[in-house]
Coordinates of C-alpha atoms in Angstrom, one line a residue:
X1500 CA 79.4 97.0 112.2
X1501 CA 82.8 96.2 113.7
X1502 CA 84.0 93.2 115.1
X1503 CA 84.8 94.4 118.1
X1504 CA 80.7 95.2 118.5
X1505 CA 80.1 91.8 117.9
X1506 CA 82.7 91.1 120.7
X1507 CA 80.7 93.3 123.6
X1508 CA 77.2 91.4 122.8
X1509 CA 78.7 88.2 123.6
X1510 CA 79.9 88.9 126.7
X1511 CA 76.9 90.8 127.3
X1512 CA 75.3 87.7 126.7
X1513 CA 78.0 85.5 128.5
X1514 CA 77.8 87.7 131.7
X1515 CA 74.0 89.2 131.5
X1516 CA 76.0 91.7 133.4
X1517 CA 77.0 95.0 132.0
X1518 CA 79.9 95.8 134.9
X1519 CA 81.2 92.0 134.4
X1520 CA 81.3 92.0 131.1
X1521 CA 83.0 95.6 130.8
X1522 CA 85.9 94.3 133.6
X1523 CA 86.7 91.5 131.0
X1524 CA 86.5 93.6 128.1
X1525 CA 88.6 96.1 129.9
X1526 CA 86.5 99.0 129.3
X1527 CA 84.8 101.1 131.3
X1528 CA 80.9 100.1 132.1
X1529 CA 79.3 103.4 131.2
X1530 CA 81.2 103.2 127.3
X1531 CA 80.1 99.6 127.0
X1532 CA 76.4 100.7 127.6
X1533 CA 77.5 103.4 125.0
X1534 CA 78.5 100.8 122.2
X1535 CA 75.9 98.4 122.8
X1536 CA 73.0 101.2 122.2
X1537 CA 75.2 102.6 119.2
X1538 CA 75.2 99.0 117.9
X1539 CA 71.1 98.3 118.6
X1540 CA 70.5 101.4 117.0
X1541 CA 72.3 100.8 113.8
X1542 CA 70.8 97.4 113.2
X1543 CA 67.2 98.3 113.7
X1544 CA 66.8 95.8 116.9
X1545 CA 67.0 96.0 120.9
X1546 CA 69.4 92.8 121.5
X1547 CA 68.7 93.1 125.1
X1548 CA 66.3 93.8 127.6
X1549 CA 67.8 95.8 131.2
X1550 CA 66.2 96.1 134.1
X1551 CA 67.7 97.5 137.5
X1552 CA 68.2 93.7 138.3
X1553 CA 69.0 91.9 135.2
X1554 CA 70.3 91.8 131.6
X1555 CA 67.8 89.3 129.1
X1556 CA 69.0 88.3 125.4
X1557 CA 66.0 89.2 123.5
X1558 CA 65.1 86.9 120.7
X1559 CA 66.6 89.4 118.1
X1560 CA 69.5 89.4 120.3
X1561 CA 70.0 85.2 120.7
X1562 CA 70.2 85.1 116.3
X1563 CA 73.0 87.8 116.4
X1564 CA 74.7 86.1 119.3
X1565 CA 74.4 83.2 117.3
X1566 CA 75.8 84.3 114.1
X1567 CA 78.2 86.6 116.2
X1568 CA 80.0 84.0 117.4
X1569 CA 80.2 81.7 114.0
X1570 CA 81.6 84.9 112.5
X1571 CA 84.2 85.7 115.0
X1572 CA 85.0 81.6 114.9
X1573 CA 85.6 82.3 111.4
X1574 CA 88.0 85.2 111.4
X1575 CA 90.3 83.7 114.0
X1576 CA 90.5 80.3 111.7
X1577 CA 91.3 82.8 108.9
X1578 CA 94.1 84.0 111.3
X1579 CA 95.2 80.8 112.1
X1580 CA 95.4 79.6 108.7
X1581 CA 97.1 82.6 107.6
X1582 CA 99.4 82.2 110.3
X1583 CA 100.5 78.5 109.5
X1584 CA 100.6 79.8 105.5
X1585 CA 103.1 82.5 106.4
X1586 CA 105.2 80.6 108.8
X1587 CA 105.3 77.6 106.4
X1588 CA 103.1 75.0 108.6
X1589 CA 100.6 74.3 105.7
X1590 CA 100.0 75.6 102.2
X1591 CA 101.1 75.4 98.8
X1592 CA 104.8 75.9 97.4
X1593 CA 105.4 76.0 93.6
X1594 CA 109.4 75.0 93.2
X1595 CA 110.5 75.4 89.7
X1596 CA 113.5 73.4 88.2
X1597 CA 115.6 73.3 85.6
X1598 CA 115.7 69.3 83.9
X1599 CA 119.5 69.0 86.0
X1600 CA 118.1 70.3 88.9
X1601 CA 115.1 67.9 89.2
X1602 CA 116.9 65.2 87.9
X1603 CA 119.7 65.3 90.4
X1604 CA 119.2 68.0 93.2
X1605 CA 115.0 67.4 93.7
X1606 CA 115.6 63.4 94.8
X1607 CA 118.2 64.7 97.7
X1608 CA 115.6 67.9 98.8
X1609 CA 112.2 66.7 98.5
X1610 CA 112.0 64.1 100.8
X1611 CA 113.6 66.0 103.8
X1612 CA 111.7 68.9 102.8
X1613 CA 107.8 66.8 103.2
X1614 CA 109.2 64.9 106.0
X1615 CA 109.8 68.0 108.0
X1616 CA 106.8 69.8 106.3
X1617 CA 103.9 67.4 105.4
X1618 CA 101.1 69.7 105.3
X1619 CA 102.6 71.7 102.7
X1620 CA 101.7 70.8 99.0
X1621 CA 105.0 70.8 96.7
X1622 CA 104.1 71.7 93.0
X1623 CA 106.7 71.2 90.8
X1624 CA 107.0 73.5 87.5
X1625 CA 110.3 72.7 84.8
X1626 CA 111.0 75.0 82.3
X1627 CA 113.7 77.4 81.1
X1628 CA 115.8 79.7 83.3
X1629 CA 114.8 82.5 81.5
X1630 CA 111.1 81.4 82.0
X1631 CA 112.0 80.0 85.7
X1632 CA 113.1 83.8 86.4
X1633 CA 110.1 85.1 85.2
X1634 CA 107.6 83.0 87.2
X1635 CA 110.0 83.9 90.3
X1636 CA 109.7 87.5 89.8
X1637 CA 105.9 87.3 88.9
X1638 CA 105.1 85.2 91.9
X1639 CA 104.1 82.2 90.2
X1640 CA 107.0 80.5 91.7
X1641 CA 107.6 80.8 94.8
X1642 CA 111.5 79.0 94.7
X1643 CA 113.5 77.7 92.0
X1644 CA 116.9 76.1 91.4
X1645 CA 118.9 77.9 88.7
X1646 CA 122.4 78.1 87.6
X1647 CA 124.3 81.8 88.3
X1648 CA 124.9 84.3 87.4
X1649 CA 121.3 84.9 87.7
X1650 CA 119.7 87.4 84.7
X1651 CA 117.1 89.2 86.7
X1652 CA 118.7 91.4 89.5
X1653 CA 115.3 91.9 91.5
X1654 CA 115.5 88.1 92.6
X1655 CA 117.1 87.4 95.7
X1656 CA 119.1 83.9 96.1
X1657 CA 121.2 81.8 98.4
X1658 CA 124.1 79.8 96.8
X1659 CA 123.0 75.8 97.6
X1660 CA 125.4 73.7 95.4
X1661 CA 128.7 74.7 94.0
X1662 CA 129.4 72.1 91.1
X1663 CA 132.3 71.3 88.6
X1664 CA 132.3 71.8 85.0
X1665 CA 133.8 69.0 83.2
X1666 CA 134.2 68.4 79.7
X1667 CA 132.7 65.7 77.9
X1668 CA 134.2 63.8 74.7
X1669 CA 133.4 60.6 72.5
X1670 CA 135.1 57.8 73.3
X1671 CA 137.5 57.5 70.2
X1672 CA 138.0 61.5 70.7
X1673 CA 141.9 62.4 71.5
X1674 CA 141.6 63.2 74.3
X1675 CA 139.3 60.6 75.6
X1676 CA 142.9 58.7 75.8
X1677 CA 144.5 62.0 77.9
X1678 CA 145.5 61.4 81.3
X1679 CA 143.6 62.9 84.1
X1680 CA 146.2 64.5 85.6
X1681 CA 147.0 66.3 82.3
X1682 CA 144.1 68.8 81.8
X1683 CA 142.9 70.0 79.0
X1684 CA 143.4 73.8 77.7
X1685 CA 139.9 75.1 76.2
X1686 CA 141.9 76.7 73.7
X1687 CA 142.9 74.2 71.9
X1688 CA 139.0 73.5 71.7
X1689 CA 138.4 76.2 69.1
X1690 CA 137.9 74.0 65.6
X1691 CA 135.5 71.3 67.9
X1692 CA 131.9 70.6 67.0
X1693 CA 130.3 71.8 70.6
X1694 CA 126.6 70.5 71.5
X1695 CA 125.1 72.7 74.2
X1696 CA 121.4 73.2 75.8
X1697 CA 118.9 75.1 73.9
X1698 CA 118.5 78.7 74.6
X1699 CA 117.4 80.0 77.0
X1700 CA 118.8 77.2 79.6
X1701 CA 121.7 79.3 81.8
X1702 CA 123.7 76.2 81.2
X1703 CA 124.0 76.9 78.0
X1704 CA 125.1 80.9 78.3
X1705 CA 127.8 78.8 80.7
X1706 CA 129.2 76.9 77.5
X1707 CA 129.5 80.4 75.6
X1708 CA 131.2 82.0 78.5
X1709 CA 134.1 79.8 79.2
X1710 CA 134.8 79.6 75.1
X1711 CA 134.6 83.1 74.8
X1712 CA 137.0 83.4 78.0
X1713 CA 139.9 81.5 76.3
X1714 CA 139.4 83.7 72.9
X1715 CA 136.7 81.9 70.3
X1716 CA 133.4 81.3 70.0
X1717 CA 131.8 77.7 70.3
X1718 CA 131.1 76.0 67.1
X1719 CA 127.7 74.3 68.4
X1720 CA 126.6 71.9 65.7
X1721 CA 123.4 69.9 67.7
X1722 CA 121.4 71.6 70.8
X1723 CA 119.0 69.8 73.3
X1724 CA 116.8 71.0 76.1
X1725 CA 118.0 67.9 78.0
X1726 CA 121.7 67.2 79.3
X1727 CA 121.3 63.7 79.3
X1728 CA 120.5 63.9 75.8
X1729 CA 123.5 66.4 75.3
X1730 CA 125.9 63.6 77.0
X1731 CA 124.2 60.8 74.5
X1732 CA 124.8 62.7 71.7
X1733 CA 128.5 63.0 72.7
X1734 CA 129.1 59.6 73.5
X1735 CA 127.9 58.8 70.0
X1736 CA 130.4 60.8 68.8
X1737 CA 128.5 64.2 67.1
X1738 CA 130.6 67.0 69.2
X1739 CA 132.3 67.6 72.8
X1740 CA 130.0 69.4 75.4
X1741 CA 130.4 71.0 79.1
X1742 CA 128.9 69.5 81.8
X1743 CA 128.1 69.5 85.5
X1744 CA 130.3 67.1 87.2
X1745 CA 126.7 65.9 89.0
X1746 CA 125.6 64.8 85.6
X1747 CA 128.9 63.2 84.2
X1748 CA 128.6 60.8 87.4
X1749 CA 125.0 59.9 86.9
X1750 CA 126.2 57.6 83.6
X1751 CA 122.5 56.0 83.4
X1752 CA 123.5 53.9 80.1
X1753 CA 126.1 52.8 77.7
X1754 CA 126.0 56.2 75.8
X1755 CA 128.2 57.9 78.7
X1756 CA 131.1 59.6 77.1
X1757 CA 134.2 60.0 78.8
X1758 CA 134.8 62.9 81.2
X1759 CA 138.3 65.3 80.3
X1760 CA 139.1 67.7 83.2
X1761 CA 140.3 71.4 81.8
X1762 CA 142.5 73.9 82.8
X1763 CA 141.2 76.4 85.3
X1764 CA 137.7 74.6 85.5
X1765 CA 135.8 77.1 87.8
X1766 CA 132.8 75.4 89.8
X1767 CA 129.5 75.9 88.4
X1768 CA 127.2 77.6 91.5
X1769 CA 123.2 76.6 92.2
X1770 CA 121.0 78.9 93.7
X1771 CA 117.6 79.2 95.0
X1772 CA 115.8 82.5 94.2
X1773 CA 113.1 83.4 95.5
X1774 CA 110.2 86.1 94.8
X1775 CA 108.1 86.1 97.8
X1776 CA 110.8 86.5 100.8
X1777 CA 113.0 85.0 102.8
X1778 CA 110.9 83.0 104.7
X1779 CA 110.7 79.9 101.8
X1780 CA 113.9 80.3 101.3
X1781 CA 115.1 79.6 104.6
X1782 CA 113.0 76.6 105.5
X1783 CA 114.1 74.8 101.6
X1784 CA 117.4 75.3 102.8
X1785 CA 117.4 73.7 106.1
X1786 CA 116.0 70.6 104.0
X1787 CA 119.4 70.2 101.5
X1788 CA 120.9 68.1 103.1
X1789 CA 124.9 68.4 103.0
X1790 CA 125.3 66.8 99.8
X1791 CA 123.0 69.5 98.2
X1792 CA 124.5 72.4 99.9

């Protein structure tokens, strides 16, 4: 049984006129007559009665026209809903974040992004990047805000921040007393204690990076899975540490350690990958607003 079938009975039934109802099917009257007996036959049931001068819904044919038409109500709310799910009107989006990110991106994005969306239901997931890419990929996210370079080369992304690194120091540190206009060369950082994000956090691969860049390798004496607890930890004086600029200025408590810019300090770049098209993508991004972009 098709639906199309159940589409003839009811205007069979609408019309109780075989050549009306085949001009608003669009089909010729004969090949309606056709289908109609096709269908009867295959069910077991005459759904109507003809005559020369009229067309009666038996009482077999009034349950099918009943059920007929809850079932075709039913498939075009399954369109609709699948509709509104595809273009974004309604649904479900899981967002996962780094700790940074949903500290100090999330409070700028989420807001526009229900304002402009409210049927859609943001679930928010915070783990690793190298986790964060794996839910991506999998489908289990459907966005998430990561640090680049990005590990997995199947995800797609759009840059949305572009960030400073700065470098952090304890307050009775050397060069906690340097002038900002005189910054700091990160090779004279090779015999400092360095604390950095656990791994597994792209942050941290960051640290490694711009030490191995200017010819050592980071001595990294304490590691956190939170920044803000990387910044406490130098403030009380354990080790220097690299930071996003967007962190350094959210100095929440007394344990804020001063901020040293660095020679050559390349901005840090955001993204939003995503595993499930462009279509989420685009309508998160319309909701950074420019301070988030």
């Amino acid at each position: 049984m098709e639906l199309r079938q159940l589409q003839y009975a009811l205007q069979i039934a609408v019309d109780k006129n075989f050549s009306r109802a085949a001009e608003k099917l669009h089909i010729a009257q004969p090949s309606l007559s056709q289908r109609l007996s096709k269908l009867e036959k295959e069910i077991g049931v005459l759904l109507f009665q003809r005559t020369t001068n009229s067309v009666e819904v038996t009482y077999a044919g009034s349950l099918f026209v009943e059920k007929a038409q809850k079932i075709l109500d039913m498939v075009e709310q399954l369109k609709q809903e699948m509709e509104d799910i595809s273009q974004m009107r309604k649904g479900k989006l899981v967002v996962g974040d780094l700790p940074i990110t949903g500290a100090h991106v999330l409070p700028l994005v989420l807001p526009v992004f229900q304002e402009r969306y409210p049927e859609i239901d943001v679930h928010l997931v915070e783990d690793t990047t190298a986790n964060l890419e794996q839910l991506t990929a999998s489908g289990q996210a459907d966005i998430s805000l990561l640090s680049l370079p990005l590990g997995d080369d199947a995800l797609t992304y759009e840059p949305v921040i572009e960030e400073e690194i700065v470098l952090a120091v304890p307050p009775q540190h050397p060069l906690s007393r340097r002038p900002n206009t005189k910054p700091v060369d990160l090779a004279a950082l090779s015999g400092e204690s360095f604390i950095a994000l656990k791994k597994g956090q792209g942050f941290r691969k960051i640290t490694i990076d711009l030490c191995e860049q200017a010819g050592f390798i980071p001595n990294i004496v304490f590691e956190s899975s939170n920044i803000e607890t990387v910044q406490s930890l130098v403030a009380a004086g354990m080790g220097i540490a690299f930071v996003p600029d967007m962190v350094s200025r959210g100095r929440w408590s007394e344990l804020a350690p001063p901020i040293c810019p660095w020679q050559a300090a390349p901005p840090e770049r955001w993204s939003s990958p995503t595993g499930k098209g462009d279509t989420y993508r685009r309508r998160w991004m319309r909701s950074c607003p420019p301070s988030a972009k």
